[in-house]
Coordinates of C-alpha atoms in Angstrom, one line a residue:
Chain M
M1 CA -27.9 24.3 -33.3
D2 CA -31.4 25.4 -34.1
S3 CA -34.7 25.7 -32.4
L4 CA -35.6 22.1 -32.7
E5 CA -32.3 21.0 -31.2
I6 CA -33.1 23.4 -28.0
K7 CA -36.3 21.8 -27.8
E8 CA -34.8 18.4 -27.7
I9 CA -32.1 19.6 -25.0
N10 CA -35.1 21.0 -23.1
E11 CA -36.7 17.7 -23.1
K12 CA -33.5 15.9 -22.4
I13 CA -32.8 18.2 -19.5
K14 CA -36.5 17.7 -18.0
Q15 CA -35.7 13.9 -18.0
E16 CA -32.2 14.0 -16.7
S17 CA -32.8 16.8 -14.1
A18 CA -35.6 14.9 -12.3
F19 CA -33.0 13.9 -9.7
V20 CA -32.4 17.6 -8.7
D21 CA -35.7 17.7 -6.9
L22 CA -35.1 14.1 -5.4
L23 CA -31.9 15.0 -4.1
S24 CA -32.9 18.3 -2.8
L25 CA -35.8 16.7 -0.9
E26 CA -33.7 14.2 0.7
M27 CA -31.1 16.8 1.5
N28 CA -33.9 19.0 3.1
K29 CA -34.9 16.3 5.5
V30 CA -31.7 16.8 7.3
I31 CA -30.7 20.4 6.3
I32 CA -33.0 23.0 7.4
G33 CA -33.1 26.4 6.1
Q34 CA -30.1 26.3 4.0
K35 CA -31.6 26.2 0.7
Y36 CA -29.0 28.4 -1.0
M37 CA -26.1 26.3 0.2
I38 CA -27.6 23.1 -1.3
E39 CA -28.1 24.8 -4.5
R40 CA -24.6 25.8 -4.7
L41 CA -23.5 22.4 -3.6
L42 CA -25.4 21.2 -6.5
I43 CA -23.9 23.7 -8.8
A44 CA -20.3 22.8 -7.9
L45 CA -21.0 19.0 -7.9
L46 CA -22.6 19.1 -11.4
G47 CA -20.2 21.7 -12.7
N48 CA -17.4 19.5 -11.7
G49 CA -16.0 22.1 -9.6
H50 CA -15.2 22.7 -5.9
I51 CA -16.8 24.9 -3.5
L52 CA -15.3 27.1 -0.5
L53 CA -17.8 27.8 2.1
E54 CA -17.4 30.6 4.5
G55 CA -19.5 30.7 7.6
V56 CA -19.3 30.8 11.4
P57 CA -19.1 27.4 12.9
G58 CA -22.6 25.4 13.4
L59 CA -24.2 26.1 10.2
A60 CA -24.2 22.5 9.0
K61 CA -21.5 22.8 6.5
T62 CA -20.2 19.3 7.5
L63 CA -23.7 17.8 7.7
A64 CA -24.5 19.1 4.3
I65 CA -21.6 17.3 2.4
N66 CA -22.1 14.3 4.5
T67 CA -25.9 14.4 3.6
L68 CA -25.0 14.8 0.0
S69 CA -22.6 12.1 -0.2
K70 CA -25.3 9.6 1.6
A71 CA -27.9 11.0 -0.9
I72 CA -25.7 10.2 -3.8
S73 CA -24.2 7.0 -2.2
G74 CA -20.6 8.3 -2.5
K75 CA -17.6 8.0 -0.4
F76 CA -17.3 10.6 2.1
S77 CA -14.0 11.6 3.8
R78 CA -13.5 14.4 6.1
I79 CA -10.0 16.2 6.8
Q80 CA -9.8 18.6 9.6
F81 CA -7.1 21.0 8.8
T82 CA -4.6 21.7 11.6
P83 CA -1.3 23.3 11.8
D84 CA 0.5 20.1 12.3
L85 CA -1.1 18.5 9.2
L86 CA 1.2 17.1 6.6
P87 CA 0.6 16.7 2.9
S88 CA 1.0 12.9 3.7
D89 CA -1.8 12.9 6.0
V90 CA -4.1 14.3 3.0
I91 CA -2.8 12.5 -0.1
G92 CA -1.4 9.2 1.5
T93 CA 2.0 7.8 1.9
T94 CA 4.1 4.7 1.3
V95 CA 4.4 2.2 4.2
Y96 CA 6.9 -0.4 4.7
N97 CA 5.4 -3.8 4.4
M98 CA 7.7 -6.1 6.4
P99 CA 6.3 -9.6 5.6
K100 CA 6.6 -8.7 1.9
N101 CA 9.6 -6.6 2.4
E102 CA 8.6 -3.7 0.2
F103 CA 6.8 -0.5 0.2
S104 CA 3.1 -0.2 -0.1
I105 CA 0.9 2.5 -0.8
K106 CA -1.6 3.7 2.0
K107 CA -4.0 6.1 0.1
G108 CA -5.1 9.3 2.2
P109 CA -8.8 10.5 2.8
I110 CA -8.5 12.6 -0.2
F111 CA -9.4 9.3 -2.1
G112 CA -13.1 9.8 -2.1
N113 CA -16.0 11.4 -3.8
F114 CA -16.9 13.9 -1.5
I115 CA -14.1 15.6 0.7
L116 CA -14.7 18.0 3.5
A117 CA -11.6 20.1 3.9
D118 CA -12.7 21.7 7.2
E119 CA -11.2 25.0 8.2
I120 CA -8.8 25.0 5.3
N121 CA -6.9 27.9 6.3
R122 CA -5.7 26.3 9.6
A123 CA -3.1 24.2 7.8
P124 CA 0.3 25.5 6.6
A125 CA 0.6 26.3 2.9
K126 CA 2.3 22.9 1.8
V127 CA -0.7 21.0 2.9
Q128 CA -3.1 23.5 1.2
S129 CA -1.0 23.2 -2.0
A130 CA -1.3 19.5 -1.8
L131 CA -5.0 19.5 -1.6
L132 CA -5.5 22.2 -4.3
E133 CA -3.2 20.5 -6.7
A134 CA -5.2 17.3 -6.4
M135 CA -8.3 19.6 -7.0
Q136 CA -6.9 20.9 -10.1
E137 CA -5.1 18.0 -11.7
R138 CA -7.6 15.5 -10.4
Q139 CA -4.7 13.1 -9.8
V140 CA -2.3 12.4 -7.0
T141 CA 1.0 11.0 -6.9
I142 CA 2.5 8.9 -4.1
G143 CA 5.9 7.7 -4.4
D144 CA 6.4 6.6 -7.9
E145 CA 2.7 5.9 -8.7
T146 CA 0.0 8.4 -10.0
F147 CA -3.6 7.8 -9.1
A148 CA -6.5 9.6 -10.7
M149 CA -9.4 10.7 -8.5
D150 CA -12.6 9.1 -8.3
E151 CA -15.4 10.7 -10.2
P152 CA -17.6 12.6 -9.1
F153 CA -14.8 14.3 -7.1
L154 CA -16.2 17.4 -5.0
V155 CA -14.2 19.2 -2.6
L156 CA -15.9 21.3 -0.1
A157 CA -13.6 23.4 1.9
T158 CA -14.6 25.5 4.9
Q159 CA -13.2 28.7 6.1
N160 CA -14.1 30.4 9.6
P161 CA -14.4 34.3 9.0
V162 CA -13.6 34.9 12.6
E163 CA -10.7 33.9 14.6
Q164 CA -8.0 34.7 12.0
E165 CA -5.1 34.3 14.4
G166 CA -2.7 31.5 13.7
T167 CA -4.3 30.8 10.2
Y168 CA -2.8 30.6 6.9
P169 CA -5.0 32.4 4.4
L170 CA -5.3 30.8 1.2
P171 CA -3.3 32.7 -1.7
E172 CA -5.3 34.4 -4.5
A173 CA -3.9 31.7 -7.0
Q174 CA -5.2 28.7 -4.9
V175 CA -8.6 30.3 -4.2
D176 CA -8.9 30.7 -7.8
R177 CA -9.3 27.0 -8.1
F178 CA -12.5 26.9 -6.1
M179 CA -15.3 27.2 -8.7
L180 CA -17.7 28.8 -6.2
K181 CA -17.2 30.6 -2.8
T182 CA -20.5 30.8 -0.9
V183 CA -21.0 32.8 2.2
I184 CA -23.3 31.1 4.4
D185 CA -25.6 33.1 6.9
Y186 CA -27.6 32.1 9.9
P187 CA -30.8 30.2 9.4
K188 CA -34.2 32.2 9.7
Q189 CA -36.0 32.1 13.0
E190 CA -38.6 29.7 11.7
D191 CA -36.0 27.4 10.3
E192 CA -34.0 27.6 13.5
R193 CA -37.2 26.8 15.4
I194 CA -37.6 23.4 13.5
I195 CA -33.8 22.7 13.9
M196 CA -34.0 23.0 17.7
R197 CA -37.2 20.9 17.8
N198 CA -35.7 18.3 15.7
S199 CA -32.7 18.3 17.9
L200 CA -34.5 18.1 21.0
T201 CA -36.8 15.3 20.0
D202 CA -34.0 13.6 18.2
S203 CA -36.4 13.0 15.0
H204 CA -33.8 13.4 12.5
Q205 CA -34.9 11.6 9.2
A206 CA -32.7 8.9 7.6
V207 CA -31.2 10.0 4.4
N208 CA -31.5 7.5 1.4
A209 CA -29.5 7.2 -1.6
V210 CA -31.7 8.6 -4.1
V211 CA -29.2 9.3 -6.8
S212 CA -26.4 7.2 -8.3
L213 CA -23.0 8.4 -9.3
E214 CA -23.8 7.6 -12.9
E215 CA -26.8 9.7 -12.9
I216 CA -24.6 12.7 -11.8
M217 CA -22.0 11.8 -14.5
N218 CA -24.8 11.8 -17.1
A219 CA -26.2 15.1 -15.9
R220 CA -22.9 16.6 -16.2
S221 CA -22.5 15.4 -19.9
V222 CA -26.2 16.8 -20.5
I223 CA -25.1 20.3 -19.0
K224 CA -22.5 20.5 -21.5
T225 CA -25.1 20.7 -24.3
V226 CA -27.0 23.4 -22.6
Y227 CA -27.3 26.3 -25.2
M228 CA -25.4 29.5 -24.6
D229 CA -26.1 32.3 -26.9
E230 CA -23.3 34.6 -28.1
K231 CA -25.1 37.6 -26.5
I232 CA -24.8 35.5 -23.0
E233 CA -21.2 34.9 -23.6
N234 CA -20.7 38.6 -24.3
Y235 CA -22.6 39.4 -21.2
I236 CA -20.2 37.1 -19.2
L237 CA -17.2 38.6 -21.1
D238 CA -18.4 42.1 -20.4
I239 CA -18.7 41.4 -16.5
I240 CA -15.2 39.7 -16.4
F241 CA -13.7 42.5 -18.1
A242 CA -15.4 45.1 -16.1
T243 CA -13.6 43.7 -13.1
R244 CA -10.3 44.1 -15.0
Y245 CA -10.9 47.5 -16.7
P246 CA -13.8 49.0 -15.1
E247 CA -13.0 52.3 -16.5
R248 CA -13.9 50.9 -19.9
F249 CA -17.6 50.5 -18.6
G250 CA -18.0 53.8 -17.0
L251 CA -16.9 52.8 -13.6
D252 CA -13.8 54.8 -13.3
H253 CA -14.1 55.1 -9.4
L254 CA -13.6 51.3 -9.3
S255 CA -10.2 51.4 -10.7
A256 CA -8.6 52.5 -7.5
L257 CA -10.7 49.8 -5.4
I258 CA -9.7 46.8 -7.7
S259 CA -6.2 45.5 -7.3
F260 CA -6.6 42.7 -9.8
G261 CA -9.7 41.4 -11.7
S262 CA -11.0 37.8 -12.4
S263 CA -8.7 35.4 -14.1
P264 CA -9.9 33.4 -17.3
R265 CA -10.9 30.8 -14.8
G266 CA -13.5 33.3 -13.6
S267 CA -15.2 33.4 -17.0
I268 CA -14.9 29.8 -17.6
N269 CA -16.5 28.9 -14.2
L270 CA -19.2 31.8 -14.5
A271 CA -20.3 30.2 -18.0
T272 CA -20.2 26.6 -16.4
A273 CA -22.2 27.7 -13.4
A274 CA -24.6 29.7 -15.2
K275 CA -25.3 26.5 -17.5
V276 CA -25.8 24.3 -14.4
Y277 CA -28.2 26.8 -12.9
A278 CA -30.1 26.7 -16.2
F279 CA -30.1 22.9 -15.9
I280 CA -31.3 23.0 -12.3
K281 CA -34.1 25.4 -13.6
R282 CA -34.8 22.7 -16.2
R283 CA -33.9 25.0 -19.3
G284 CA -31.8 24.1 -22.1
Y285 CA -30.6 27.6 -22.7
V286 CA -28.9 30.1 -20.5
V287 CA -30.6 33.4 -19.9
P288 CA -29.0 36.6 -18.3
E289 CA -30.8 35.6 -14.9
D290 CA -28.7 32.6 -14.7
V291 CA -25.4 34.5 -15.0
R292 CA -26.7 37.1 -12.5
A293 CA -27.6 34.3 -10.0
V294 CA -24.4 32.7 -9.7
C295 CA -22.1 35.9 -10.5
H296 CA -21.5 36.6 -6.8
D297 CA -20.4 33.1 -5.8
V298 CA -18.2 32.7 -8.9
L299 CA -16.4 36.1 -8.8
R300 CA -16.3 37.0 -4.9
H301 CA -13.0 35.3 -4.3
R302 CA -11.6 36.3 -7.7
I303 CA -11.5 40.0 -7.4
G304 CA -8.6 41.6 -5.2
I305 CA -9.6 44.8 -3.4
T306 CA -7.0 47.5 -2.6
Y307 CA -6.2 48.9 0.8
E308 CA -8.1 51.9 -0.3
A309 CA -11.1 49.6 -0.5
E310 CA -10.6 48.2 2.5
A311 CA -10.1 51.6 4.4
E312 CA -13.5 52.7 2.6
D313 CA -15.2 49.4 3.6
V314 CA -15.9 48.4 0.1
S315 CA -16.1 44.6 -0.3
S316 CA -15.6 42.5 -3.5
E317 CA -19.4 41.9 -3.2
D318 CA -20.2 45.6 -3.5
I319 CA -18.0 45.8 -6.5
I320 CA -19.8 42.9 -8.2
N321 CA -22.9 44.9 -7.4
Q322 CA -22.0 47.9 -9.0
I323 CA -20.7 46.1 -12.0
L324 CA -23.9 44.2 -12.6
N325 CA -25.7 47.3 -12.2
K326 CA -23.7 48.9 -14.9
V327 CA -23.2 46.2 -17.5
E328 CA -25.9 46.2 -20.0
V329 CA -28.1 43.2 -20.0
P330 CA -28.4 41.5 -23.6
Chain O
M1 CA 67.2 92.1 71.7
N2 CA 63.7 91.7 73.4
S3 CA 62.0 93.8 70.9
F4 CA 63.4 91.8 68.1
L5 CA 62.2 88.7 70.0
Y6 CA 58.5 90.3 70.3
T7 CA 58.6 91.5 66.7
S8 CA 59.6 87.9 65.4
I9 CA 56.9 86.3 67.6
L10 CA 54.3 88.7 66.2
F11 CA 55.6 88.1 62.6
L12 CA 55.5 84.3 63.2
S13 CA 51.9 84.4 64.6
T14 CA 50.6 86.1 61.4
L15 CA 52.1 83.2 59.5
T16 CA 50.7 80.6 61.7
F17 CA 47.2 81.8 62.2
A18 CA 44.5 82.3 59.3
Q19 CA 45.0 85.1 56.9
T20 CA 41.7 86.3 55.6
K21 CA 41.2 89.6 53.9
V22 CA 37.7 90.7 52.4
D23 CA 37.3 93.8 50.1
I24 CA 34.3 95.5 48.5
S25 CA 34.3 98.2 45.9
L26 CA 31.9 100.1 43.9
D27 CA 32.4 101.7 40.5
T28 CA 30.5 104.9 41.8
N29 CA 28.9 106.0 45.0
R30 CA 26.3 108.1 43.2
A31 CA 24.0 107.2 40.6
L32 CA 20.6 108.0 38.9
V33 CA 17.6 106.4 40.0
G34 CA 17.3 102.9 38.2
D35 CA 21.1 103.2 37.2
V36 CA 23.3 100.2 37.5
I37 CA 26.3 100.2 39.9
Q38 CA 29.0 97.6 39.6
M39 CA 30.1 96.0 42.9
D40 CA 33.1 93.8 43.1
I41 CA 33.8 91.6 46.2
N42 CA 37.3 90.1 46.5
V43 CA 38.2 87.7 49.2
N44 CA 41.7 86.3 49.9
S45 CA 41.9 83.5 52.4
N46 CA 44.2 80.3 53.1
V47 CA 40.9 78.7 54.4
Q48 CA 37.5 78.3 52.7
V49 CA 35.1 81.0 53.2
I50 CA 31.2 80.8 53.4
W51 CA 29.7 83.3 51.0
P52 CA 26.8 85.3 52.6
D53 CA 23.4 85.8 50.9
I54 CA 24.2 89.2 49.5
E55 CA 20.6 89.9 47.9
V56 CA 18.9 89.8 51.3
L57 CA 21.4 91.7 53.2
I58 CA 21.6 94.7 50.9
A59 CA 17.8 95.2 50.5
P60 CA 16.2 97.4 49.6
I61 CA 19.0 97.7 47.0
E62 CA 18.1 95.1 44.2
V63 CA 20.6 92.7 42.7
Q64 CA 20.2 92.9 38.8
S65 CA 22.7 90.2 38.0
F66 CA 25.8 88.6 39.4
S67 CA 28.6 86.5 38.2
E68 CA 29.5 83.1 39.4
I69 CA 32.0 83.1 42.4
D70 CA 35.5 83.0 40.9
S71 CA 38.1 81.1 42.8
V72 CA 41.8 80.7 42.2
L73 CA 44.3 78.9 44.5
K74 CA 47.6 80.6 44.4
S75 CA 50.5 80.1 47.0
N76 CA 48.2 78.3 49.3
L77 CA 45.8 81.3 49.3
N78 CA 42.3 81.2 48.0
R79 CA 41.2 84.4 46.0
Y80 CA 37.5 84.6 45.6
H81 CA 35.9 87.3 43.3
Q82 CA 32.2 88.0 42.4
N83 CA 30.8 90.8 40.5
L84 CA 27.4 92.1 41.1
S85 CA 25.3 94.5 39.3
I86 CA 23.0 96.5 41.7
Q87 CA 20.3 99.2 41.3
L88 CA 17.5 100.9 43.0
F89 CA 14.3 102.5 41.7
D90 CA 14.3 105.0 44.6
T91 CA 16.1 108.3 45.6
G92 CA 17.9 108.9 48.6
D93 CA 21.2 107.8 50.5
F94 CA 21.5 104.4 51.4
V95 CA 24.1 102.6 53.3
L96 CA 25.3 99.3 51.9
P97 CA 25.8 97.2 55.0
Q98 CA 29.0 95.2 56.0
L99 CA 28.7 91.9 54.6
P100 CA 29.8 88.9 56.9
F101 CA 32.2 86.2 55.4
V102 CA 32.5 83.1 57.7
S103 CA 35.8 81.1 57.4
S104 CA 35.8 77.3 57.9
E105 CA 37.4 78.0 61.3
G106 CA 34.5 79.8 62.4
D107 CA 36.0 83.3 62.3
T108 CA 33.8 86.0 60.6
F109 CA 35.3 88.9 58.4
Y110 CA 33.3 91.7 57.5
T111 CA 33.5 94.1 54.4
D112 CA 33.3 97.9 55.0
S113 CA 30.0 99.5 54.8
L114 CA 29.6 101.8 51.9
N115 CA 27.3 105.0 51.3
I116 CA 25.4 105.2 48.1
S117 CA 23.3 108.2 46.7
F118 CA 20.6 107.4 44.3
V119 CA 19.6 110.8 42.9
P120 CA 16.5 111.7 40.9
V121 CA 16.8 112.7 37.2
L122 CA 16.5 116.4 36.8
L123 CA 13.7 117.8 34.7
D124 CA 14.5 120.4 32.0
T125 CA 11.9 122.8 32.6
T126 CA 13.3 125.4 30.3
N127 CA 12.3 123.4 27.1
V128 CA 8.7 123.3 25.7
V129 CA 6.7 120.2 26.7
F130 CA 6.3 117.9 23.9
D131 CA 3.5 115.1 23.3
I132 CA 4.5 111.6 23.8
K133 CA 5.8 110.1 20.6
G134 CA 3.8 107.2 19.0
P135 CA 5.3 103.9 18.0
E136 CA 7.6 104.2 14.8
D137 CA 6.1 102.4 11.7
V138 CA 8.1 99.3 10.9
P139 CA 9.6 99.3 7.4
F140 CA 8.1 97.1 4.7
N141 CA 10.0 93.9 4.4
F142 CA 8.8 91.5 1.4
S143 CA 10.3 88.4 3.0
E144 CA 7.8 88.9 6.0
A145 CA 5.1 89.4 3.6
K146 CA 6.0 86.5 1.3
P147 CA 3.7 83.9 3.0
I148 CA 0.8 86.2 2.6
V149 CA 1.5 86.9 -1.0
Y150 CA 2.0 83.4 -1.9
G151 CA -0.8 82.0 0.1
S152 CA -3.2 84.6 -1.4
F153 CA -1.9 83.5 -5.0
I154 CA -2.5 79.7 -4.2
I155 CA -6.1 80.5 -3.0
L156 CA -6.7 82.7 -6.0
V157 CA -5.4 79.9 -8.2
L158 CA -7.7 77.3 -6.4
I159 CA -10.9 79.5 -6.5
L160 CA -10.2 79.8 -10.5
L161 CA -9.8 76.0 -10.6
I162 CA -12.8 75.2 -8.7
Y163 CA -14.8 77.7 -10.7
Y164 CA -13.5 76.2 -14.1
L165 CA -14.3 72.7 -13.0
I166 CA -17.8 73.6 -12.0
Q167 CA -18.3 75.3 -15.4
K168 CA -17.0 72.2 -17.0
I169 CA -19.1 69.8 -15.1
K170 CA -22.2 72.2 -15.9
I171 CA -21.4 72.0 -19.4
K172 CA -21.0 68.2 -19.3
K173 CA -24.2 67.8 -17.3
G174 CA -26.1 70.1 -19.8
V175 CA -24.8 67.8 -22.6
I176 CA -25.9 64.7 -20.9
E177 CA -29.2 66.2 -20.1
E178 CA -29.7 67.2 -23.6
E179 CA -28.9 63.6 -24.3
I180 CA -31.0 62.0 -21.9
A181 CA -34.0 64.2 -22.1
P182 CA -34.9 64.7 -25.7
S183 CA -37.8 67.0 -26.6
I184 CA -40.1 64.2 -27.9
P185 CA -42.2 62.4 -25.0
C186 CA -41.3 58.8 -24.4
E187 CA -44.5 57.3 -25.7
I188 CA -44.3 59.2 -28.9
E189 CA -40.4 57.9 -29.1
A190 CA -41.5 54.5 -28.6
L191 CA -44.4 54.2 -30.7
E192 CA -42.4 55.9 -33.6
A193 CA -39.5 53.4 -32.9
L194 CA -42.2 50.3 -33.0
K195 CA -43.5 51.8 -36.4
N196 CA -39.9 51.9 -37.7
L197 CA -39.2 48.6 -36.5
E198 CA -42.6 47.2 -38.2
S199 CA -41.7 48.8 -41.5
Q200 CA -38.3 47.3 -41.5
G201 CA -39.8 43.9 -41.8
L202 CA -37.2 42.0 -40.2
C203 CA -39.3 39.0 -39.4
E204 CA -40.3 38.6 -43.0
M205 CA -36.5 38.7 -44.1
G206 CA -35.9 36.0 -41.6
E207 CA -34.2 38.3 -38.9
I208 CA -36.3 37.3 -36.2
K209 CA -33.7 37.4 -33.4
N210 CA -32.7 40.9 -34.5
H211 CA -36.4 41.9 -34.7
Y212 CA -36.7 40.7 -31.0
V213 CA -33.6 42.3 -29.8
Q214 CA -34.8 45.7 -31.2
L215 CA -38.3 45.3 -30.0
T216 CA -37.2 44.5 -26.2
E217 CA -34.8 47.4 -26.5
I218 CA -37.7 49.9 -27.6
L219 CA -39.8 48.5 -24.8
R220 CA -37.1 48.6 -22.1
C221 CA -36.1 52.3 -23.2
Y222 CA -39.7 53.2 -22.9
F223 CA -40.0 51.7 -19.4
D224 CA -36.7 53.3 -18.3
R225 CA -38.1 56.7 -19.3
Q226 CA -41.7 56.3 -18.3
F227 CA -41.2 54.8 -15.0
E228 CA -37.6 55.8 -14.4
L229 CA -36.3 52.3 -13.9
E230 CA -33.0 51.0 -14.7
T231 CA -34.2 48.5 -17.3
I232 CA -31.3 48.6 -19.5
E233 CA -29.2 46.9 -16.9
S234 CA -31.7 44.5 -15.8
T235 CA -33.0 41.1 -16.6
T236 CA -36.5 40.1 -17.5
D237 CA -37.4 38.9 -14.1
E238 CA -35.9 42.3 -12.7
I239 CA -37.9 44.2 -15.2
V240 CA -41.4 42.6 -14.4
E241 CA -40.6 42.8 -10.7
R242 CA -39.9 46.5 -10.8
L243 CA -42.9 47.1 -13.1
R244 CA -45.0 45.4 -10.4
T245 CA -44.1 48.0 -7.7
K246 CA -45.7 50.5 -10.2
K247 CA -48.9 49.1 -9.7
I248 CA -49.5 48.2 -13.4
E249 CA -52.7 46.0 -14.1
I250 CA -52.3 42.5 -13.8
S251 CA -53.4 41.7 -17.3
L252 CA -51.0 44.3 -18.7
L253 CA -48.2 43.0 -16.6
T254 CA -49.0 39.5 -17.9
D255 CA -48.6 40.8 -21.4
I256 CA -45.4 42.5 -20.9
T257 CA -44.0 39.3 -18.9
R258 CA -45.1 37.0 -21.8
L259 CA -43.6 39.2 -24.5
L260 CA -40.2 39.7 -22.8
E261 CA -40.0 35.9 -22.0
E262 CA -40.6 35.0 -25.5
A263 CA -38.1 37.5 -26.4
D264 CA -35.8 35.9 -24.2
L265 CA -36.4 32.6 -26.0
V266 CA -35.7 34.1 -29.3
K267 CA -32.7 35.9 -28.2
F268 CA -31.0 33.2 -26.1
A269 CA -32.7 30.0 -27.1
K270 CA -33.0 30.0 -30.9
S271 CA -36.7 30.1 -30.6
N272 CA -38.4 30.7 -34.1
P273 CA -41.8 32.0 -33.5
D274 CA -44.3 32.0 -36.5
N275 CA -45.6 35.1 -38.3
F276 CA -48.8 35.1 -36.4
T277 CA -47.0 35.2 -33.0
N278 CA -44.6 37.9 -34.3
K279 CA -47.5 40.0 -35.5
R280 CA -49.5 39.4 -31.9
F281 CA -46.4 40.6 -30.2
M282 CA -46.0 43.5 -32.3
E283 CA -49.6 44.6 -31.7
S284 CA -49.1 43.8 -28.1
S285 CA -46.1 46.1 -28.0
Y286 CA -48.2 49.0 -29.1
R287 CA -50.9 48.3 -26.7
I288 CA -48.3 48.0 -23.7
V289 CA -46.9 51.4 -24.6
E290 CA -50.3 53.0 -24.9
C291 CA -51.8 51.5 -21.9
C292 CA -48.6 52.2 -19.7
H293 CA -48.9 55.9 -20.8
N294 CA -52.5 56.2 -20.2
M295 CA -52.0 54.7 -16.8
N296 CA -49.3 57.0 -16.2
E297 CA -51.2 60.0 -17.2
E298 CA -54.3 58.9 -15.0
V299 CA -51.8 58.8 -12.1
L300 CA -50.5 62.2 -12.9
D301 CA -54.2 63.6 -12.9
V302 CA -55.0 62.2 -9.6

């Protein structure tokens, strides 16, 4: 790949990424003050991944994915995870058809483009497992038949950081399947004023479908062509390896705080997310800034912290910060 | 016959009525002041007997210790016994009063009263009067001194260890400081490195990427030393943002941004700038170093 090709990619990206602004504008009609969340949703969508959102109730998590599905004219499903939910409630089941005297398949809500798994940690492990398996394999087997999931297939799972009683925290292996884990904070005061006014005057604007599913699929294929230099690859690998062997990067003190580092899925997702970020920023190549911009969301849930770290009030966020401040930028 | 009858009646009466006998004895009736006298009380009775409060009754004589009341039942006769150790810290003749023992039938039986003499210690005035002896020295015992000896040893070892570690850290720091702070000033080092890079002619050899990697490294090292910024671990945006806080002239900051961004394009996007551009950025690099140095000097002068 030479510089001419990169210029071509740049041109192509400028054309293909035009919808990003349109989509953001459309979503911003309804979602106020959650620019960061919208950007992360787009990264997961274009990176062919899934996203785990953590935030207190009322931060427009459901509204965001609903709006996204409307703006892309996709099929939206919402599954409220509860302790009595069964895997068949998510993926579907076979139902006896009396007139035909046969079993017919009743597909579950997972068959959609945009799935909101609300409060995923409220359902038992078998339900979480059913969903996460569908997320990973992108296919579901009901009875004897296997069904491929619709594309694009984006699962947005939410977790409430408070009220942990009676919940089933997602195991590390399951959490690893989410491309991003984004922590959402409260909107700014000015943004909340607008939300409040809009709500009081009932002046929410209607969301129009501005992007087609084909455009999303095209964008995904263009993103694959975004150039990533070997130096950037090394930078990503350095960050990932620093989570596993911090002592090799002069971060000896982190060894006692990290119980396990990022898996190879971490490096794959970090590279993919960096490419998508570059695409969103209309660039045909990845720069270290792109890696840094998505690093926290990609690695946050992939670094296990020890009891010692918990006792010292050190979070995986702090560990990532220390790693980024230590690993040399190319 | 009559006398035999009376004797028989008297003898029978002794069998039918309560038989209680109380007895008290001392091991001595004369003792030195403070000496302990053993007092034994024996009660033999075919009925139950209530024991008096001896301590109160014999006051001012003090009871130092007393045994439990020992009772033995033998041939329908209860035998009670108690031993008391008594003493008095006074001199003179004292009377141990009669002690009343009340039987369960309501009869009271008394012990005999006894005389006790408590005499003072006789002073030997014939001998010389000596000074009061001081306390005797306790002989040295190693087992008692063990904790102190071992504790002192551990503290000594710890002090030596801490001293050793401090010395080691000092040596290490010294080495690092030597590495970090070379004698040549940062601007001279940067200018020399730029001259060296230029002399290598990497661009002419087609190694443009390598040229820009080295060029940015020289500049980042220079910014790191000149402005004490962590530029080695920072991205272009972060470097520019940090330099902005150092109040660098806008035109100079624009030049730095342009250069770093172009270098990023070469490094990460396979950009291939022409010779003219390369030369222009090389000249720009010299100017950036000189201007930054002059600016810093001016700030220091002020």
